[in-house]
Amino acid sequence: NAGVMQNPRHLVRRRGQEARLRCSPMKGHSHVYWYRQLPEEGLKFMVYLQKENIIDESGMPKERFSAEFPKEGPSILRIQQVVRGDSAAYFCASSPGQVAKNIQYFGAGTRLSVL
Amino acid sequence: AQSVTQPDIHITVSEGASLELRCNYSYGATPYLFWYVQSPGQGLQLLLKYFSGDTLVQGIKGFEAEFKRSQSSFNLRKPSVHWSDAAEYFCAGGPYGNEKLTFGTGTRLTIIP
């Protein structure tokens, strides 16, 4: 019974490149959340998605960041033209929705380093 | 504004001693509250959760937490810590029906022999 799977675990990009982070939710989960953790800080909410829909993107930077959760396949967090300030750990969580919808299970994260 | 506060950045406890990690929340309505643990380089593992009902909740690994509305607190406790409990602990919460979790800044727990 696999948990939330994120890949890659570590990603190195040079300034100006694109970063694509993938998240496969737990089996049976239809809700995905992305959080960012800067060094020495707690997690900050970025975006909440259901299949093919963005429900809440109030924590997403206005530019360069986008997220999707297609009908088939993993959720993708995309960062265009990365800058050094994007270096952080990005965590994905999933939940089954409905009655237990506020229980979020987290993946191991993707640690992005921008050179 | 909705917030979760963990006043202690770093706590050191002797192995076998009791532990209490503090968490305060600020929400207008009944909150959902959680404690997660993060080991170095790892993701977050859910220790326990509070939705409603009994204010003392039991979690995994021998942890418990008590919801106190009058103090806006949800402190995490363990009667006797083990060296393997050394990690970062995060309190998180969200207002009823809201999917977005707000995290505290975390408390780093060090265990000494």
CSV table of N, CA, C and O in Angstrom, one decimal, chain A residues 9 31 33 35 37 40-43 45 48 56 58 91 95 101-108 111, chain B residues 32 34 36 38 41-44 46 49 51 90 94-95 97-101 103-106 108:
chain,number,residue,atom,x,y,z
A,9,ARG,N,13.6,13.1,-5.7
A,9,ARG,CA,13.8,13.4,-4.3
A,9,ARG,C,14.7,14.7,-4.2
A,9,ARG,O,14.5,15.5,-3.4
A,31,HIS,N,-7.5,14.1,-3.8
A,31,HIS,CA,-7.1,15.5,-3.4
A,31,HIS,C,-5.6,15.6,-3.2
A,31,HIS,O,-5.0,14.8,-2.5
A,33,TYR,N,-2.3,18.4,-2.4
A,33,TYR,CA,-1.9,19.7,-1.9
A,33,TYR,C,-0.4,19.8,-2.1
A,33,TYR,O,0.4,18.8,-1.9
A,35,TYR,N,3.0,22.1,-0.7
A,35,TYR,CA,3.5,23.0,0.3
A,35,TYR,C,5.0,23.2,0.0
A,35,TYR,O,5.7,22.4,-0.5
A,37,GLN,N,8.6,24.4,1.9
A,37,GLN,CA,9.3,24.6,3.2
A,37,GLN,C,10.7,25.2,2.9
A,37,GLN,O,11.6,24.6,2.4
A,40,GLU,N,14.7,26.2,7.8
A,40,GLU,CA,14.4,26.7,9.1
A,40,GLU,C,13.0,27.2,9.3
A,40,GLU,O,12.7,28.0,10.2
A,41,GLU,N,12.1,26.9,8.4
A,41,GLU,CA,10.8,27.4,8.5
A,41,GLU,C,9.8,26.2,8.4
A,41,GLU,O,10.1,25.1,8.1
A,42,GLY,N,8.6,26.5,8.8
A,42,GLY,CA,7.5,25.5,8.6
A,42,GLY,C,7.0,25.5,7.2
A,42,GLY,O,7.5,26.1,6.3
A,43,LEU,N,6.0,24.6,7.0
A,43,LEU,CA,5.5,24.4,5.6
A,43,LEU,C,4.5,25.5,5.3
A,43,LEU,O,3.7,25.9,6.2
A,45,PHE,N,1.4,26.6,2.7
A,45,PHE,CA,0.5,26.1,1.7
A,45,PHE,C,0.7,26.8,0.3
A,45,PHE,O,0.9,28.1,0.3
A,48,TYR,N,-4.1,23.7,-3.8
A,48,TYR,CA,-4.9,22.5,-3.5
A,48,TYR,C,-5.6,22.1,-4.8
A,48,TYR,O,-6.3,23.0,-5.4
A,56,ASP,N,-7.9,25.7,-4.8
A,56,ASP,CA,-7.4,26.9,-4.0
A,56,ASP,C,-5.9,27.1,-4.3
A,56,ASP,O,-5.1,26.2,-4.1
A,58,SER,N,-4.3,30.0,-3.5
A,58,SER,CA,-4.0,31.3,-2.8
A,58,SER,C,-2.6,31.4,-2.3
A,58,SER,O,-2.1,32.5,-2.1
A,91,PHE,N,6.8,19.8,-0.7
A,91,PHE,CA,6.1,18.6,-0.2
A,91,PHE,C,4.7,18.5,-0.8
A,91,PHE,O,4.0,19.5,-1.0
A,95,SER,N,-5.2,13.5,0.2
A,95,SER,CA,-6.3,13.1,1.2
A,95,SER,C,-7.4,12.5,0.4
A,95,SER,O,-7.6,12.7,-0.8
A,101,LYS,N,-11.7,14.4,4.8
A,101,LYS,CA,-11.0,15.2,3.8
A,101,LYS,C,-9.9,16.0,4.4
A,101,LYS,O,-9.0,16.4,3.7
A,102,ASN,N,-9.9,16.3,5.7
A,102,ASN,CA,-8.8,17.1,6.2
A,102,ASN,C,-7.6,16.3,6.7
A,102,ASN,O,-6.8,16.9,7.4
A,103,ILE,N,-7.6,15.0,6.5
A,103,ILE,CA,-6.4,14.3,6.9
A,103,ILE,C,-5.5,14.2,5.7
A,103,ILE,O,-5.8,13.6,4.8
A,104,GLN,N,-4.3,14.9,5.8
A,104,GLN,CA,-3.4,14.9,4.7
A,104,GLN,C,-2.2,14.1,5.0
A,104,GLN,O,-1.6,14.2,6.1
A,105,TYR,N,-1.8,13.3,4.1
A,105,TYR,CA,-0.7,12.4,4.2
A,105,TYR,C,0.4,12.9,3.2
A,105,TYR,O,0.1,13.1,2.1
A,106,PHE,N,1.6,13.0,3.8
A,106,PHE,CA,2.7,13.7,3.1
A,106,PHE,C,3.6,12.7,2.4
A,106,PHE,O,3.9,11.6,3.0
A,107,GLY,N,4.2,13.2,1.3
A,107,GLY,CA,5.3,12.5,0.7
A,107,GLY,C,6.6,12.9,1.3
A,107,GLY,O,6.6,13.7,2.2
A,108,ALA,N,7.7,12.3,0.8
A,108,ALA,CA,9.0,12.6,1.4
A,108,ALA,C,9.6,13.9,0.9
A,108,ALA,O,10.6,14.3,1.4
A,111,ARG,N,13.6,18.1,-2.9
A,111,ARG,CA,14.5,19.2,-2.5
A,111,ARG,C,15.1,19.8,-3.7
A,111,ARG,O,15.9,19.2,-4.4
B,32,TYR,N,-9.6,22.2,13.0
B,32,TYR,CA,-8.9,20.8,13.0
B,32,TYR,C,-7.5,21.0,13.4
B,32,TYR,O,-6.9,22.0,12.9
B,34,PHE,N,-3.5,19.2,14.1
B,34,PHE,CA,-2.7,18.0,13.9
B,34,PHE,C,-1.3,18.2,14.5
B,34,PHE,O,-0.8,19.3,14.6
B,36,TYR,N,2.5,16.7,13.4
B,36,TYR,CA,3.3,15.9,12.5
B,36,TYR,C,4.7,15.8,13.0
B,36,TYR,O,5.2,16.8,13.6
B,38,GLN,N,8.8,15.2,11.6
B,38,GLN,CA,9.7,15.1,10.5
B,38,GLN,C,11.1,14.8,10.9
B,38,GLN,O,11.7,15.5,11.6
B,41,GLY,N,15.7,15.1,6.5
B,41,GLY,CA,15.6,14.6,5.2
B,41,GLY,C,14.4,13.8,4.8
B,41,GLY,O,14.3,13.3,3.7
B,42,GLN,N,13.5,13.8,5.7
B,42,GLN,CA,12.3,12.9,5.4
B,42,GLN,C,11.0,13.8,5.3
B,42,GLN,O,11.0,15.0,5.5
B,43,GLY,N,9.9,13.1,4.9
B,43,GLY,CA,8.7,13.8,4.9
B,43,GLY,C,8.0,13.9,6.2
B,43,GLY,O,8.6,13.6,7.2
B,44,LEU,N,6.8,14.3,6.2
B,44,LEU,CA,6.1,14.4,7.5
B,44,LEU,C,5.2,13.2,7.8
B,44,LEU,O,4.5,12.8,6.9
B,46,LEU,N,2.1,11.8,10.2
B,46,LEU,CA,1.1,12.2,11.1
B,46,LEU,C,1.1,11.5,12.4
B,46,LEU,O,1.1,10.2,12.5
B,49,LYS,N,-4.4,13.6,15.5
B,49,LYS,CA,-5.3,14.6,14.9
B,49,LYS,C,-6.5,14.9,15.9
B,49,LYS,O,-6.8,14.0,16.7
B,51,PHE,N,-10.4,16.5,15.7
B,51,PHE,CA,-11.5,17.1,14.9
B,51,PHE,C,-12.6,17.6,15.8
B,51,PHE,O,-13.0,18.8,15.7
B,90,PHE,N,5.9,19.4,14.1
B,90,PHE,CA,5.1,20.5,13.6
B,90,PHE,C,3.6,20.4,14.0
B,90,PHE,O,3.0,19.3,13.9
B,94,GLY,N,-6.4,23.9,10.7
B,94,GLY,CA,-7.2,24.5,9.6
B,94,GLY,C,-8.6,24.7,10.2
B,94,GLY,O,-9.1,23.9,11.0
B,95,PRO,N,-9.3,25.7,9.8
B,95,PRO,CA,-10.7,25.9,10.3
B,95,PRO,C,-11.6,24.8,9.7
B,95,PRO,O,-11.3,24.2,8.6
B,97,GLY,N,-13.8,22.6,7.8
B,97,GLY,CA,-14.2,22.5,6.4
B,97,GLY,C,-13.2,23.2,5.4
B,97,GLY,O,-13.5,23.2,4.2
B,98,ASN,N,-12.1,23.6,5.9
B,98,ASN,CA,-11.1,24.3,5.0
B,98,ASN,C,-10.0,23.3,4.8
B,98,ASN,O,-9.4,22.7,5.7
B,99,GLU,N,-9.6,23.2,3.6
B,99,GLU,CA,-8.6,22.2,3.2
B,99,GLU,C,-7.1,22.7,3.5
B,99,GLU,O,-6.2,21.9,3.5
B,100,LYS,N,-7.0,23.9,3.6
B,100,LYS,CA,-5.6,24.5,3.7
B,100,LYS,C,-5.1,24.4,5.1
B,100,LYS,O,-5.7,25.0,6.0
B,101,LEU,N,-4.0,23.7,5.3
B,101,LEU,CA,-3.4,23.7,6.6
B,101,LEU,C,-2.4,24.8,6.8
B,101,LEU,O,-1.6,25.2,5.9
B,103,PHE,N,0.8,25.7,9.2
B,103,PHE,CA,1.8,25.1,10.0
B,103,PHE,C,2.5,26.1,10.9
B,103,PHE,O,2.7,27.2,10.6
B,104,GLY,N,2.8,25.6,12.1
B,104,GLY,CA,3.7,26.3,13.0
B,104,GLY,C,5.1,26.2,12.4
B,104,GLY,O,5.4,25.5,11.5
B,105,THR,N,6.0,26.9,13.0
B,105,THR,CA,7.4,27.0,12.5
B,105,THR,C,8.2,25.8,13.0
B,105,THR,O,9.3,25.6,12.6
B,106,GLY,N,7.6,25.0,13.8
B,106,GLY,CA,8.3,23.7,14.2
B,106,GLY,C,9.1,23.8,15.5
B,106,GLY,O,9.5,24.9,15.9
B,108,ARG,N,12.3,21.8,17.3
B,108,ARG,CA,13.3,20.7,17.1
B,108,ARG,C,13.6,20.1,18.4
B,108,ARG,O,13.9,20.8,19.4
